[in-house]
Amino acid sequence: MQEIKREVLVNKASELLKNGTVDRVFGWKKGEFDYDITPALFTTAEDIEKEFVWGDFCGANFSKYLVKETGKSENKVLVFLKPCDTYSFNQLLCEHRIIRDNVYVVGIPCDGMLDEGKMKHLVPELLGAEEDGETVHLTTYDDVLTTPRTELLLERCENCKSRRHVVYDELLGDDGEVLDSHRFDEVERLEAMTPDERYAFWQGELSRCIRCNACRNVCPACTCEKCVFDNPESGVENKAAANSFEEKLFHVIRAFHVAGRCTDCGECSRVCPQNIPLHLLNRKFISDINRLYGDYQAGETDNGRSPLVNFNKGDG
């Protein structure tokens, strides 16, 4: 149940294109199936009217796309950001990875996005999905399964940390509030395990990794020009894991690299084709940082510094 209609976004994008405020627009368009929505860059109002999509499967966070896009032209690009997306945008501003003057941010409300993986778990031969208020109709070749919408939300939406936009040039609809999230409950459950139990848990999860690099490629915190895992001189460059050690090495190193900068946007888990709960690694680090340094939310402001890089003379 989206709080804002597609027509509102289409009209806003067309208006800003026609009056010259922006010359291109980041949005979503339909893929092969109803639930297969993909990011797209539009340059004409005609294409926006014809192809622009907004709905329950527009989970993609556009923040990382702006790292390269804002440097391509001095003209502004319009980007629609959901509340959780704005934290990633702010964090990239902190790291000077986005040219703020070259982007026009329109904040849009969000009532949670649906998880393609959960739907396919219920209906392996999924052909289509249609949201109808509080229910979702999943279509197969010869049947339709009706399921409560709340059971199909992305994990990050089930444990949404905030419905408040932390940055925007223009806001459509009403802004929300920071929520009392239960996102650390699963971290606490893992911490309560014995070392052997935790090892078995992560071994079972990470053993499914096929090193497609989707998590790294989508992560707003992974913006290095040259990734260590693509550097043949690094000693860890390897597309496919040669053994179980390398299997875990990739994800552990990546978690350390984004520690203190991860906004918990959940994109890594959303795009993982193996449904590995990669966000739990990052949340463990976030939980530790909160415990050691005090509560800290990456991306809450556009000029903050992570506790892990904020050094004072008195630090020992």
CSV table of C-alpha atoms in Angstrom, one decimal:
chain,number,residue,atom,x,y,z
A,1,MET,CA,0.0,0.0,0.0
A,2,GLN,CA,2.0,3.0,-1.3
A,3,GLU,CA,1.2,6.4,0.3
A,4,ILE,CA,1.8,8.2,-3.0
A,5,LYS,CA,0.5,7.5,-6.5
A,6,ARG,CA,2.5,7.0,-9.6
A,7,GLU,CA,0.9,9.9,-11.3
A,8,VAL,CA,2.3,12.3,-8.7
A,9,LEU,CA,5.8,11.2,-9.4
A,10,VAL,CA,5.3,11.3,-13.2
A,11,ASN,CA,3.9,14.8,-13.0
A,12,LYS,CA,6.7,16.0,-10.8
A,13,ALA,CA,9.4,14.5,-13.0
A,14,SER,CA,7.8,15.9,-16.2
A,15,GLU,CA,7.5,19.3,-14.6
A,16,LEU,CA,11.1,19.5,-13.5
A,17,LEU,CA,12.3,18.3,-16.9
A,18,LYS,CA,10.2,20.8,-18.8
A,19,ASN,CA,11.1,23.8,-16.7
A,20,GLY,CA,14.8,23.0,-17.0
A,21,THR,CA,15.5,22.3,-13.3
A,22,VAL,CA,16.9,18.9,-14.3
A,23,ASP,CA,17.8,17.2,-17.6
A,24,ARG,CA,17.4,13.6,-16.6
A,25,VAL,CA,15.6,11.5,-14.1
A,26,PHE,CA,16.4,8.4,-12.1
A,27,GLY,CA,13.3,6.2,-11.8
A,28,TRP,CA,12.1,2.6,-12.2
A,29,LYS,CA,10.7,0.7,-15.2
A,30,LYS,CA,9.1,-2.7,-15.7
A,31,GLY,CA,11.2,-5.7,-16.5
A,32,GLU,CA,10.0,-9.1,-17.8
A,33,PHE,CA,7.5,-9.6,-14.9
A,34,ASP,CA,5.3,-7.3,-12.8
A,35,TYR,CA,7.7,-7.8,-9.8
A,36,ASP,CA,10.9,-7.4,-12.0
A,37,ILE,CA,11.3,-3.7,-11.6
A,38,THR,CA,14.7,-2.2,-12.6
A,39,PRO,CA,16.3,1.2,-12.2
A,40,ALA,CA,16.2,3.4,-15.3
A,41,LEU,CA,17.5,6.8,-16.4
A,42,PHE,CA,14.9,8.9,-18.3
A,43,THR,CA,15.6,12.0,-20.4
A,44,THR,CA,12.2,12.9,-21.8
A,45,ALA,CA,8.7,13.4,-20.4
A,46,GLU,CA,7.3,11.1,-23.0
A,47,ASP,CA,9.4,8.2,-21.9
A,48,ILE,CA,8.5,8.9,-18.3
A,49,GLU,CA,4.8,8.9,-19.0
A,50,LYS,CA,5.1,5.7,-20.9
A,51,GLU,CA,7.6,3.6,-18.9
A,52,PHE,CA,8.0,5.1,-15.4
A,53,VAL,CA,6.9,2.6,-12.7
A,54,TRP,CA,6.2,3.1,-9.0
A,55,GLY,CA,4.9,0.4,-6.7
A,56,ASP,CA,5.7,-2.3,-4.2
A,57,PHE,CA,8.8,-3.6,-6.1
A,58,CYS,CA,10.7,-0.3,-6.4
A,59,GLY,CA,13.2,-1.2,-3.7
A,60,ALA,CA,16.3,-0.1,-5.5
A,61,ASN,CA,18.3,2.6,-3.7
A,62,PHE,CA,19.6,5.2,-6.3
A,63,SER,CA,22.2,6.8,-4.1
A,64,LYS,CA,25.1,4.8,-5.4
A,65,TYR,CA,24.2,5.5,-9.0
A,66,LEU,CA,24.8,9.2,-8.3
A,67,VAL,CA,28.5,8.7,-7.6
A,68,LYS,CA,29.2,8.5,-11.3
A,69,GLU,CA,26.1,10.3,-12.6
A,70,THR,CA,26.6,13.6,-10.8
A,71,GLY,CA,30.1,13.8,-12.3
A,72,LYS,CA,29.0,13.4,-15.9
A,73,SER,CA,27.4,16.8,-16.3
A,74,GLU,CA,27.0,20.1,-14.5
A,75,ASN,CA,23.3,19.8,-15.1
A,76,LYS,CA,21.1,18.4,-12.4
A,77,VAL,CA,19.7,14.9,-12.2
A,78,LEU,CA,16.4,14.3,-10.5
A,79,VAL,CA,16.4,11.4,-8.0
A,80,PHE,CA,13.5,10.0,-6.0
A,81,LEU,CA,14.6,8.8,-2.6
A,82,LYS,CA,12.7,6.9,0.0
A,83,PRO,CA,13.5,7.6,3.7
A,84,CYS,CA,16.0,4.8,4.0
A,85,ASP,CA,17.7,5.9,0.8
A,86,THR,CA,18.4,9.4,2.1
A,87,TYR,CA,20.7,8.0,4.8
A,88,SER,CA,22.9,6.5,2.1
A,89,PHE,CA,22.8,9.7,0.1
A,90,ASN,CA,23.9,11.7,3.2
A,91,GLN,CA,26.7,9.3,3.9
A,92,LEU,CA,28.0,9.6,0.4
A,93,LEU,CA,27.9,13.4,0.8
A,94,CYS,CA,30.0,13.0,4.0
A,95,GLU,CA,32.6,11.1,1.9
A,96,HIS,CA,32.5,13.6,-0.9
A,97,ARG,CA,31.4,11.0,-3.4
A,98,ILE,CA,28.4,12.9,-4.7
A,99,ILE,CA,28.3,16.5,-6.2
A,100,ARG,CA,25.4,17.9,-4.2
A,101,ASP,CA,24.8,20.8,-6.6
A,102,ASN,CA,24.3,18.5,-9.5
A,103,VAL,CA,21.4,16.6,-8.0
A,104,TYR,CA,17.8,17.5,-7.2
A,105,VAL,CA,16.4,15.2,-4.5
A,106,VAL,CA,12.7,14.6,-4.2
A,107,GLY,CA,11.8,12.7,-1.0
A,108,ILE,CA,8.9,10.2,-1.3
A,109,PRO,CA,7.1,8.3,1.5
A,110,CYS,CA,7.3,4.6,1.6
A,111,ASP,CA,5.1,2.0,3.4
A,112,GLY,CA,7.6,-0.9,2.7
A,113,MET,CA,8.6,-2.8,-0.3
A,114,LEU,CA,7.9,-6.5,-1.2
A,115,ASP,CA,10.5,-9.2,-1.3
A,116,GLU,CA,10.7,-11.2,-4.6
A,117,GLY,CA,12.6,-14.0,-2.8
A,118,LYS,CA,9.8,-14.5,-0.2
A,119,MET,CA,7.2,-14.7,-3.0
A,120,LYS,CA,9.2,-17.2,-5.0
A,121,HIS,CA,9.6,-19.3,-1.9
A,122,LEU,CA,5.9,-19.5,-1.6
A,123,VAL,CA,5.3,-19.8,-5.3
A,124,PRO,CA,8.3,-21.1,-7.2
A,125,GLU,CA,6.7,-20.7,-10.6
A,126,LEU,CA,5.7,-17.1,-10.0
A,127,LEU,CA,4.4,-15.2,-13.0
A,128,GLY,CA,3.0,-12.1,-11.5
A,129,ALA,CA,2.1,-10.3,-8.3
A,130,GLU,CA,-0.5,-7.7,-7.6
A,131,GLU,CA,-1.0,-5.7,-4.4
A,132,ASP,CA,-4.5,-5.1,-3.3
A,133,GLY,CA,-4.6,-3.1,-0.1
A,134,GLU,CA,-3.4,-5.4,2.7
A,135,THR,CA,-3.1,-8.5,0.5
A,136,VAL,CA,-1.0,-9.6,-2.4
A,137,HIS,CA,-2.2,-11.9,-5.2
A,138,LEU,CA,0.6,-14.2,-6.5
A,139,THR,CA,-0.1,-15.7,-9.9
A,140,THR,CA,1.1,-19.0,-11.3
A,141,TYR,CA,0.3,-20.9,-14.5
A,142,ASP,CA,-2.9,-22.2,-13.1
A,143,ASP,CA,-3.6,-20.6,-9.7
A,144,VAL,CA,-3.6,-17.5,-7.6
A,145,LEU,CA,-2.3,-17.4,-4.0
A,146,THR,CA,-3.5,-14.6,-1.8
A,147,THR,CA,-1.1,-13.7,1.0
A,148,PRO,CA,-1.1,-10.9,3.7
A,149,ARG,CA,1.2,-8.1,2.5
A,150,THR,CA,3.0,-7.9,5.9
A,151,GLU,CA,4.3,-11.5,5.3
A,152,LEU,CA,6.0,-10.5,2.1
A,153,LEU,CA,7.9,-7.3,3.1
A,154,LEU,CA,11.6,-7.0,2.6
A,155,GLU,CA,13.5,-7.7,5.9
A,156,ARG,CA,14.7,-4.1,6.0
A,157,CYS,CA,11.0,-2.9,5.8
A,158,GLU,CA,9.9,-5.3,8.5
A,159,ASN,CA,12.5,-3.7,10.7
A,160,CYS,CA,12.4,-0.2,9.3
A,161,LYS,CA,14.6,2.2,11.3
A,162,SER,CA,13.1,5.4,10.0
A,163,ARG,CA,10.3,6.9,7.8
A,164,ARG,CA,11.9,10.3,8.1
A,165,HIS,CA,13.9,11.8,5.2
A,166,VAL,CA,17.2,13.3,6.4
A,167,VAL,CA,17.8,15.2,3.1
A,168,TYR,CA,15.7,16.5,0.3
A,169,ASP,CA,15.1,19.5,-2.0
A,170,GLU,CA,11.4,18.8,-2.2
A,171,LEU,CA,9.2,16.5,-0.2
A,172,LEU,CA,6.1,14.8,-1.7
A,173,GLY,CA,3.6,13.8,0.9
A,174,ASP,CA,4.1,13.8,4.7
A,175,ASP,CA,7.4,13.0,6.4
A,176,GLY,CA,7.5,10.3,9.0
A,177,GLU,CA,9.4,9.6,12.2
A,178,VAL,CA,12.4,7.7,13.3
A,179,LEU,CA,11.0,4.3,14.5
A,180,ASP,CA,11.7,2.1,17.5
A,181,SER,CA,13.1,-0.7,15.3
A,182,HIS,CA,13.7,-4.3,16.3
A,183,ARG,CA,16.5,-4.7,13.8
A,184,PHE,CA,19.1,-5.8,16.3
A,185,ASP,CA,17.0,-8.6,17.7
A,186,GLU,CA,18.5,-11.2,15.3
A,187,VAL,CA,22.0,-9.9,16.2
A,188,GLU,CA,21.3,-10.6,19.8
A,189,ARG,CA,20.1,-14.1,19.0
A,190,LEU,CA,23.3,-14.8,17.2
A,191,GLU,CA,25.4,-13.3,20.0
A,192,ALA,CA,23.7,-15.6,22.5
A,193,MET,CA,24.9,-18.7,20.5
A,194,THR,CA,28.1,-20.6,21.4
A,195,PRO,CA,31.1,-19.9,19.1
A,196,ASP,CA,30.5,-23.3,17.5
A,197,GLU,CA,26.9,-22.5,16.8
A,198,ARG,CA,27.7,-19.2,15.3
A,199,TYR,CA,30.4,-20.7,13.1
A,200,ALA,CA,27.9,-23.4,11.9
A,201,PHE,CA,25.3,-20.7,11.2
A,202,TRP,CA,27.6,-18.5,9.0
A,203,GLN,CA,29.2,-21.5,7.4
A,204,GLY,CA,25.8,-22.6,6.3
A,205,GLU,CA,24.9,-19.2,5.0
A,206,LEU,CA,28.1,-18.2,3.3
A,207,SER,CA,28.7,-21.6,1.7
A,208,ARG,CA,25.9,-20.7,-0.7
A,209,CYS,CA,27.8,-17.6,-2.0
A,210,ILE,CA,28.5,-17.8,-5.7
A,211,ARG,CA,30.7,-14.7,-5.7
A,212,CYS,CA,28.5,-12.8,-8.2
A,213,ASN,CA,29.6,-9.6,-6.5
A,214,ALA,CA,26.0,-8.3,-6.5
A,215,CYS,CA,26.2,-7.3,-2.8
A,216,ARG,CA,29.4,-5.3,-3.4
A,217,ASN,CA,28.2,-3.7,-6.6
A,218,VAL,CA,24.9,-2.4,-5.1
A,219,CYS,CA,26.3,-1.3,-1.8
A,220,PRO,CA,26.4,2.5,-1.4
A,221,ALA,CA,29.3,2.2,0.9
A,222,CYS,CA,31.4,0.3,-1.7
A,223,THR,CA,32.6,3.1,-4.0
A,224,CYS,CA,36.3,2.5,-4.3
A,225,GLU,CA,37.6,3.2,-7.8
A,226,LYS,CA,39.5,-0.1,-7.6
A,227,CYS,CA,38.2,-2.8,-5.3
A,228,VAL,CA,40.8,-5.0,-3.5
A,229,PHE,CA,39.0,-8.0,-4.8
A,230,ASP,CA,39.6,-6.9,-8.4
A,231,ASN,CA,43.2,-6.2,-7.9
A,232,PRO,CA,45.4,-9.1,-9.1
A,233,GLU,CA,48.3,-7.7,-7.0
A,234,SER,CA,46.3,-7.9,-3.7
A,235,GLY,CA,46.6,-11.7,-3.1
A,236,VAL,CA,42.9,-12.0,-2.6
A,237,GLU,CA,41.7,-11.4,-6.1
A,238,ASN,CA,39.5,-14.3,-7.0
A,239,LYS,CA,36.1,-14.4,-8.6
A,240,ALA,CA,35.1,-17.9,-7.3
A,241,ALA,CA,36.1,-19.0,-3.8
A,242,ALA,CA,38.8,-21.7,-4.0
A,243,ASN,CA,38.0,-23.0,-0.5
A,244,SER,CA,35.8,-22.4,2.5
A,245,PHE,CA,38.3,-19.9,3.9
A,246,GLU,CA,38.1,-17.6,0.8
A,247,GLU,CA,34.3,-18.1,0.9
A,248,LYS,CA,34.1,-16.3,4.2
A,249,LEU,CA,37.1,-14.0,3.6
A,250,PHE,CA,35.2,-11.9,1.0
A,251,HIS,CA,32.2,-11.1,3.2
A,252,VAL,CA,34.2,-10.5,6.4
A,253,ILE,CA,36.6,-8.1,4.6
A,254,ARG,CA,33.7,-6.3,3.0
A,255,ALA,CA,32.0,-5.9,6.3
A,256,PHE,CA,35.1,-4.4,7.9
A,257,HIS,CA,35.5,-2.0,4.9
A,258,VAL,CA,32.0,-0.6,5.4
A,259,ALA,CA,32.0,-0.6,9.2
A,260,GLY,CA,30.9,2.7,10.6
A,261,ARG,CA,29.7,3.8,7.2
A,262,CYS,CA,27.0,1.3,6.5
A,263,THR,CA,23.5,2.9,6.9
A,264,ASP,CA,21.8,-0.5,7.1
A,265,CYS,CA,19.9,0.1,3.8
A,266,GLY,CA,19.7,-3.7,3.3
A,267,GLU,CA,20.5,-3.6,-0.4
A,268,CYS,CA,23.1,-6.3,0.0
A,269,SER,CA,20.5,-8.8,1.2
A,270,ARG,CA,17.9,-7.6,-1.3
A,271,VAL,CA,20.0,-8.4,-4.4
A,272,CYS,CA,21.7,-11.6,-3.2
A,273,PRO,CA,20.5,-14.4,-5.5
A,274,GLN,CA,21.3,-16.9,-2.8
A,275,ASN,CA,19.2,-15.1,-0.1
A,276,ILE,CA,22.1,-14.8,2.3
A,277,PRO,CA,21.3,-12.5,5.2
A,278,LEU,CA,24.4,-10.3,4.6
A,279,HIS,CA,22.8,-7.4,6.5
A,280,LEU,CA,23.4,-9.3,9.7
A,281,LEU,CA,27.1,-9.0,9.4
A,282,ASN,CA,26.8,-5.2,9.1
A,283,ARG,CA,24.3,-4.9,11.9
A,284,LYS,CA,26.6,-6.8,14.2
A,285,PHE,CA,29.2,-4.1,13.5
A,286,ILE,CA,26.7,-1.3,14.0
A,287,SER,CA,25.6,-2.9,17.3
A,288,ASP,CA,29.2,-3.1,18.5
A,289,ILE,CA,29.9,0.6,17.5
A,290,ASN,CA,26.8,1.7,19.4
A,291,ARG,CA,27.9,-0.2,22.4
A,292,LEU,CA,31.5,1.0,22.3
A,293,TYR,CA,31.1,4.6,21.2
A,294,GLY,CA,27.5,5.5,21.9
A,295,ASP,CA,24.5,5.5,19.5
A,296,TYR,CA,25.5,6.4,16.0
A,297,GLN,CA,23.6,6.3,12.8
A,298,ALA,CA,25.6,6.6,9.6
A,299,GLY,CA,24.1,9.1,7.2
A,300,GLU,CA,22.0,10.9,9.7
A,301,THR,CA,23.7,14.2,8.7
A,302,ASP,CA,25.7,15.2,5.7
A,303,ASN,CA,28.8,16.3,7.6
A,304,GLY,CA,29.2,13.6,10.3
A,305,ARG,CA,32.2,11.4,10.8
A,306,SER,CA,32.2,7.8,11.7
A,307,PRO,CA,33.5,6.9,15.2
A,308,LEU,CA,36.0,4.7,13.5
A,309,VAL,CA,37.6,7.6,11.6
A,310,ASN,CA,37.1,10.4,14.1
A,311,PHE,CA,40.4,10.7,15.9
A,312,ASN,CA,41.2,13.0,18.8
A,313,LYS,CA,44.6,13.8,20.4
A,314,GLY,CA,43.5,12.2,23.6
A,315,ASP,CA,42.6,8.9,22.0
A,316,GLY,CA,45.0,6.2,23.2
